[in-house]
Short mmCIF file of C-alpha atoms in Angstrom, two decimals:
data_model
loop_
_atom_site.label_atom_id
_atom_site.label_comp_id
_atom_site.label_asym_id
_atom_site.label_seq_id
_atom_site.Cartn_x
_atom_site.Cartn_y
_atom_site.Cartn_z
CA MET M 6 15.20 -18.38 -20.90
CA SER M 7 12.88 -18.93 -23.85
CA ALA M 8 10.39 -20.54 -21.48
CA VAL M 9 10.38 -17.35 -19.38
CA LEU M 10 9.87 -15.16 -22.46
CA ASP M 11 7.00 -17.36 -23.58
CA GLN M 12 5.26 -16.82 -20.25
CA ILE M 13 5.89 -13.06 -20.22
CA PHE M 14 3.93 -12.54 -23.43
CA GLN M 15 0.82 -14.18 -22.04
CA VAL M 16 -2.38 -12.58 -20.78
CA GLY M 17 -1.96 -14.37 -17.45
CA PHE M 18 1.36 -12.61 -16.87
CA LEU M 19 -0.17 -9.17 -17.48
CA ALA M 20 -3.11 -10.01 -15.22
CA ALA M 21 -0.68 -11.13 -12.50
CA ILE M 22 1.14 -7.79 -12.69
CA ILE M 23 -2.13 -5.93 -12.13
CA ARG M 24 -3.05 -8.14 -9.16
CA ILE M 25 0.37 -7.84 -7.52
CA ALA M 26 0.40 -4.07 -8.04
CA THR M 27 -3.03 -3.52 -6.44
CA PRO M 28 -2.08 -3.72 -2.73
CA LEU M 29 1.12 -1.81 -3.48
CA ALA M 30 -0.89 0.94 -5.20
CA PHE M 31 -3.25 1.30 -2.23
CA ALA M 32 -0.40 1.37 0.27
CA THR M 33 1.76 3.71 -1.81
CA LEU M 34 -1.07 6.20 -2.29
CA GLY M 35 -1.77 6.10 1.44
CA GLU M 36 1.86 6.77 2.31
CA MET M 37 2.04 9.46 -0.38
CA PHE M 38 -0.86 11.44 1.15
CA SER M 39 0.70 11.20 4.59
CA GLU M 40 4.13 12.33 3.44
CA ARG M 41 2.77 15.14 1.26
CA ALA M 42 1.28 16.53 4.47
CA GLY M 43 4.69 16.29 6.18
CA VAL M 44 4.21 13.06 8.15
CA LEU M 45 6.30 9.94 7.53
CA ASN M 46 4.30 6.85 8.45
CA LEU M 47 6.66 3.95 9.14
CA GLY M 48 3.75 2.10 10.71
CA ILE M 49 2.48 1.05 7.29
CA GLU M 50 3.68 -2.56 7.56
CA GLY M 51 1.88 -3.12 10.86
CA ILE M 52 -1.22 -1.21 9.76
CA MET M 53 -1.53 -3.41 6.68
CA LEU M 54 -1.12 -6.57 8.78
CA LEU M 55 -3.68 -5.60 11.42
CA SER M 56 -6.13 -4.41 8.76
CA ALA M 57 -5.69 -7.67 6.86
CA MET M 58 -6.52 -9.60 10.03
CA THR M 59 -9.56 -7.54 11.04
CA GLY M 60 -10.91 -7.49 7.49
CA PHE M 61 -10.51 -11.25 7.16
CA THR M 62 -12.11 -11.85 10.57
CA ALA M 63 -15.09 -9.61 9.78
CA ALA M 64 -15.63 -11.32 6.42
CA TYR M 65 -15.23 -14.77 8.00
CA PHE M 66 -17.90 -14.26 10.66
CA THR M 67 -20.36 -12.06 8.73
CA GLY M 68 -20.03 -13.72 5.34
CA SER M 69 -19.84 -10.27 3.74
CA LEU M 70 -16.66 -9.39 1.89
CA TRP M 71 -17.53 -5.70 1.70
CA LEU M 72 -18.06 -5.54 5.47
CA GLY M 73 -14.59 -7.05 5.72
CA VAL M 74 -13.22 -4.34 3.43
CA LEU M 75 -14.96 -1.68 5.52
CA ALA M 76 -13.53 -3.17 8.73
CA ALA M 77 -10.03 -3.20 7.24
CA ALA M 78 -10.29 0.42 6.07
CA ALA M 79 -11.67 1.49 9.47
CA THR M 80 -8.81 -0.30 11.23
CA GLY M 81 -6.28 1.43 9.01
CA ALA M 82 -7.92 4.81 9.64
CA LEU M 83 -7.92 4.20 13.41
CA MET M 84 -4.24 3.27 13.45
CA GLY M 85 -3.51 6.26 11.22
CA ALA M 86 -5.29 8.46 13.77
CA LEU M 87 -3.17 6.92 16.53
CA HIS M 88 0.01 7.66 14.59
CA GLY M 89 -1.26 11.18 13.93
CA LEU M 90 -1.97 11.71 17.62
CA PHE M 91 1.63 10.95 18.49
CA THR M 92 3.36 12.68 15.59
CA VAL M 93 1.03 15.55 14.66
CA VAL M 94 -0.70 16.53 17.89
CA LEU M 95 2.07 15.65 20.36
CA GLY M 96 4.93 16.31 17.92
CA LEU M 97 6.89 13.18 18.78
CA SER M 98 9.52 11.57 16.55
CA GLN M 99 7.91 10.23 13.39
CA HIS M 100 10.55 7.54 13.02
CA VAL M 101 10.14 6.18 16.54
CA CYS M 102 6.34 6.39 16.52
CA GLY M 103 6.13 4.70 13.13
CA ILE M 104 8.24 1.75 14.24
CA GLY M 105 6.19 1.61 17.43
CA ILE M 106 2.94 1.49 15.45
CA THR M 107 4.30 -1.36 13.33
CA LEU M 108 5.31 -3.37 16.40
CA PHE M 109 2.05 -2.58 18.19
CA CYS M 110 -0.17 -3.48 15.22
CA SER M 111 1.79 -6.66 14.48
CA GLY M 112 1.54 -7.85 18.06
CA LEU M 113 -2.15 -6.95 18.16
CA ALA M 114 -2.82 -8.88 14.94
CA TYR M 115 -1.05 -12.01 16.22
CA PHE M 116 -2.75 -11.82 19.62
CA PHE M 117 -6.31 -11.38 18.37
CA TYR M 118 -5.91 -13.92 15.60
CA ARG M 119 -4.78 -16.57 18.09
CA LEU M 120 -7.48 -15.49 20.53
CA ILE M 121 -10.26 -15.74 17.93
CA PHE M 122 -9.16 -18.69 15.80
CA GLY M 123 -6.78 -20.54 18.08
CA GLN M 124 -3.91 -22.59 16.67
CA GLN M 125 -5.48 -24.72 13.97
CA SER M 126 -3.63 -27.24 11.84
CA VAL M 127 -5.49 -25.93 8.79
CA PRO M 128 -5.83 -22.11 8.75
CA PRO M 129 -9.39 -20.86 8.22
CA SER M 130 -10.22 -19.46 4.82
CA ILE M 131 -13.02 -17.54 3.14
CA ASP M 132 -14.66 -17.50 -0.26
CA GLY M 133 -12.97 -14.33 -1.49
CA PHE M 134 -13.67 -11.89 -4.28
CA LYS M 135 -14.15 -13.36 -7.72
CA PRO M 136 -13.06 -11.74 -10.98
CA VAL M 137 -15.72 -9.49 -12.48
CA ALA M 138 -15.62 -8.97 -16.24
CA ILE M 139 -16.62 -5.51 -17.44
CA PRO M 140 -18.94 -5.80 -20.45
CA LEU M 141 -17.39 -4.84 -23.81
CA LEU M 142 -14.07 -3.77 -22.28
CA SER M 143 -13.23 -7.33 -21.21
CA HIS M 144 -13.42 -8.41 -24.87
CA ILE M 145 -10.56 -6.14 -25.96
CA PRO M 146 -7.71 -8.40 -27.14
CA ILE M 147 -5.00 -8.97 -24.52
CA LEU M 148 -5.80 -5.82 -22.52
CA GLY M 149 -9.40 -6.87 -21.84
CA PRO M 150 -8.75 -10.19 -20.05
CA ALA M 151 -5.71 -8.76 -18.24
CA VAL M 152 -7.19 -5.49 -16.94
CA PHE M 153 -10.97 -5.66 -17.24
CA SER M 154 -11.55 -9.16 -15.87
CA GLN M 155 -10.22 -8.52 -12.40
CA PHE M 156 -11.40 -8.34 -8.79
CA SER M 157 -13.60 -5.45 -7.68
CA LEU M 158 -10.80 -4.14 -5.45
CA VAL M 159 -8.52 -3.95 -8.49
CA TYR M 160 -10.98 -1.62 -10.18
CA LEU M 161 -11.18 0.39 -6.96
CA ALA M 162 -7.39 0.77 -6.99
CA ILE M 163 -7.43 1.84 -10.65
CA VAL M 164 -10.04 4.50 -9.89
CA ALA M 165 -8.14 5.61 -6.77
CA ILE M 166 -5.10 6.68 -8.80
CA PRO M 167 -6.70 9.48 -10.93
CA LEU M 168 -8.98 10.34 -8.00
CA SER M 169 -5.96 10.84 -5.74
CA ALA M 170 -4.31 13.05 -8.38
CA PHE M 171 -7.50 15.10 -8.71
CA VAL M 172 -7.88 15.51 -4.94
CA LEU M 173 -4.25 16.42 -4.44
CA TYR M 174 -3.91 18.91 -7.32
CA ARG M 175 -7.43 20.15 -8.04
CA THR M 176 -9.18 20.61 -4.68
CA PRO M 177 -8.79 23.13 -1.83
CA TRP M 178 -8.04 20.31 0.59
CA GLY M 179 -5.31 18.98 -1.68
CA LEU M 180 -3.78 22.46 -1.82
CA SER M 181 -3.88 22.59 1.97
CA VAL M 182 -2.11 19.22 2.16
CA ARG M 183 0.65 20.42 -0.12
CA MET M 184 0.96 23.68 1.79
CA VAL M 185 1.32 22.08 5.22
CA GLY M 186 3.84 19.65 3.76
CA GLU M 187 5.98 22.42 2.28
CA ASN M 188 5.54 25.44 4.54
CA PRO M 189 3.27 24.91 7.54
CA ARG M 190 3.98 28.41 8.89
CA ALA M 191 2.72 30.03 5.70
CA ALA M 192 -0.28 27.69 5.67
CA ASP M 193 -1.10 28.61 9.26
CA SER M 194 -0.82 32.33 8.43
CA ALA M 195 -3.24 31.77 5.54
CA GLY M 196 -5.80 30.30 7.94
CA VAL M 197 -5.20 26.62 7.17
CA SER M 198 -5.41 24.28 10.15
CA VAL M 199 -2.03 22.53 9.98
CA ILE M 200 -2.91 20.01 12.70
CA GLY M 201 -6.33 19.26 11.21
CA THR M 202 -5.04 18.90 7.65
CA ARG M 203 -2.17 16.65 8.67
CA MET M 204 -4.44 14.48 10.81
CA THR M 205 -6.92 14.11 7.94
CA ALA M 206 -4.14 13.16 5.51
CA VAL M 207 -2.67 10.58 7.90
CA ILE M 208 -6.10 9.06 8.60
CA LEU M 209 -6.90 8.89 4.87
CA GLY M 210 -3.51 7.32 4.29
CA GLY M 211 -4.20 4.74 6.99
CA ALA M 212 -7.54 3.85 5.40
CA LEU M 213 -5.83 3.24 2.04
CA MET M 214 -3.24 1.06 3.78
CA GLY M 215 -6.15 -0.85 5.29
CA LEU M 216 -7.55 -1.48 1.81
CA ALA M 217 -4.16 -2.88 0.82
CA GLY M 218 -4.37 -5.35 3.69
CA ALA M 219 -7.95 -6.24 2.78
CA PHE M 220 -6.95 -7.13 -0.77
CA LEU M 221 -4.31 -9.57 0.44
CA THR M 222 -6.66 -11.61 2.62
CA MET M 223 -9.91 -11.28 0.69
CA ALA M 224 -8.81 -11.40 -2.94
CA GLN M 225 -5.24 -12.57 -3.35
CA PHE M 226 -4.92 -15.32 -0.71
CA ASN M 227 -8.44 -15.67 0.82
CA ALA M 228 -6.83 -16.44 4.19
CA PHE M 229 -4.79 -14.72 6.85
CA THR M 230 -1.26 -15.77 7.67
CA PHE M 231 1.38 -13.97 9.70
CA GLY M 232 3.50 -13.46 6.60
CA VAL M 233 0.69 -12.19 4.41
CA VAL M 234 2.15 -8.67 4.06
CA SER M 235 5.75 -9.86 3.54
CA GLY M 236 7.44 -6.47 3.49
CA ARG M 237 5.03 -4.79 1.09
CA GLY M 238 4.64 -1.89 3.51
CA TRP M 239 8.35 -1.14 3.49
CA VAL M 240 8.38 -1.43 -0.29
CA ALA M 241 5.54 1.13 -0.50
CA ILE M 242 7.66 3.66 1.39
CA ALA M 243 10.42 3.21 -1.17
CA LEU M 244 7.93 3.46 -4.05
CA VAL M 245 6.73 6.85 -2.80
CA VAL M 246 10.28 8.18 -3.11
CA PHE M 247 10.71 6.43 -6.45
CA GLY M 248 7.46 8.04 -7.61
CA ARG M 249 8.55 11.43 -6.26
CA TRP M 250 5.45 11.90 -4.11
CA ASP M 251 3.15 11.99 -7.14
CA PRO M 252 0.07 9.69 -7.49
CA TRP M 253 0.68 8.79 -11.13
CA ARG M 254 4.40 8.18 -10.75
CA SER M 255 3.89 6.25 -7.52
CA ALA M 256 1.36 4.01 -9.25
CA GLY M 257 3.84 3.52 -12.08
CA ALA M 258 6.49 2.55 -9.54
CA ALA M 259 4.07 0.00 -8.05
CA LEU M 260 3.51 -1.47 -11.52
CA LEU M 261 7.25 -1.69 -12.10
CA PHE M 262 7.80 -3.56 -8.84
CA ALA M 263 4.85 -5.83 -9.64
CA PHE M 264 6.35 -6.58 -13.05
CA VAL M 265 9.65 -7.70 -11.48
CA ASP M 266 7.81 -9.69 -8.81
CA ALA M 267 5.65 -11.46 -11.39
CA LEU M 268 8.75 -12.07 -13.49
CA GLN M 269 10.63 -13.75 -10.64
CA LEU M 270 7.65 -16.04 -10.06
CA ARG M 271 7.74 -17.06 -13.72
CA MET M 272 11.51 -17.56 -13.49
CA GLN M 273 11.04 -19.88 -10.52
CA ALA M 274 8.40 -21.86 -12.39
CA SER M 275 10.64 -22.21 -15.44
CA GLY M 276 13.39 -23.82 -13.34
CA LEU M 277 16.31 -21.82 -14.68
CA GLY M 278 19.41 -23.90 -14.20
CA HIS M 279 20.33 -24.60 -10.60
CA ILE M 280 19.72 -21.09 -9.28
CA PRO M 281 18.27 -21.21 -5.73
CA TYR M 282 14.71 -19.91 -5.52
CA GLU M 283 15.80 -17.45 -2.80
CA ALA M 284 17.75 -15.56 -5.47
CA PHE M 285 14.53 -15.00 -7.41
CA LEU M 286 12.62 -13.99 -4.27
CA MET M 287 15.07 -11.22 -3.44
CA LEU M 288 15.20 -9.89 -7.03
CA PRO M 289 12.32 -7.34 -6.68
CA PHE M 290 13.74 -5.99 -3.42
CA VAL M 291 17.28 -5.71 -4.79
CA LEU M 292 16.01 -3.78 -7.80
CA THR M 293 13.96 -1.56 -5.47
CA ILE M 294 17.11 -0.71 -3.51
CA VAL M 295 19.01 0.01 -6.71
CA ALA M 296 16.19 2.20 -8.04
CA MET M 297 16.03 4.04 -4.71
CA ALA M 298 19.77 4.68 -4.78
CA LEU M 299 19.56 6.10 -8.30
CA MET M 300 16.35 8.09 -7.95
CA SER M 301 16.80 9.46 -4.43
CA ARG M 302 19.65 11.70 -5.57
CA ASN M 303 17.30 13.92 -7.55
CA ALA M 304 14.15 13.34 -5.50
CA VAL M 305 12.93 16.41 -3.63
CA ALA M 306 10.85 15.50 -0.59
CA PRO M 307 8.23 17.83 0.90
CA SER M 308 10.17 20.49 2.80
CA ALA M 309 8.34 19.99 6.10
CA LEU M 310 8.52 16.18 6.05
CA LEU M 311 9.52 14.85 9.51
CA LYS M 312 9.20 18.34 11.02
CA PRO M 313 6.55 18.68 13.75
CA PHE M 314 4.49 21.86 13.78
CA ARG M 315 4.20 23.79 17.02
CA ARG M 316 2.33 27.02 16.67
CA GLU M 317 3.98 28.61 19.67
CA GLU M 318 7.49 28.11 18.23
CA ARG M 319 8.82 30.65 15.79
#
């Protein structure tokens, strides 16, 4: 146990928490925007996987990482629009459509990856993002190397958190999102386009999910594998509830999960007794379930979540 504690109080451990939390922060913010508008997006896992594949493929063939990021975000936005078409415009079941999007995107990712790259013994890889040290800030003891010597996408995620809070609470569009998520009838009476606002929120959410996928294949692993997402999309849905549909709290929930995930990696490396490594792997997910069970009792979801809006129905 002392070996684990020694590793926890290291700069590398703090830096690992930030890196692990980055894709979760992107995905959680994306799901948060969608749910605040009244649309549950269970397609997040598949959207992240397909975006990770398209972003990796674009970066692999163009040699430009930022084109890969753009391709991933565009893929996420497109799949978000598809989910919005089914759930917002047509008013179909959000649960069923979300699962369908996940299955569709997963199958599409596997198909196109095999079609483009074939079945190689050594998976293709790219020269991914490199850590970028911010002058002056990176020299702050402990905090500098851990937070301000990270990948560019990490900084983008850090900026996205206060920006999301500002957009949601300080802009007319953010007010519209909250209105259509709580009382779409009142929003419609006030002249707010419920369909348009929900579609915009779902598309924005999909783009953020795409950025989460891009980080995994272009910064964290520098390659695409079929298990690259590994349930992070489902975790993001839980983190939104844990964060009570608030950008700051959701980001804090992502950091908490990342802390436990980084901790279990250190525990595996320390070789604690004869505990199977599978026990460490499931630790973050078990704690997520426990946190969900405790927090969901007092969590108040947007009132119109899962409820389709049909103007002709009263």
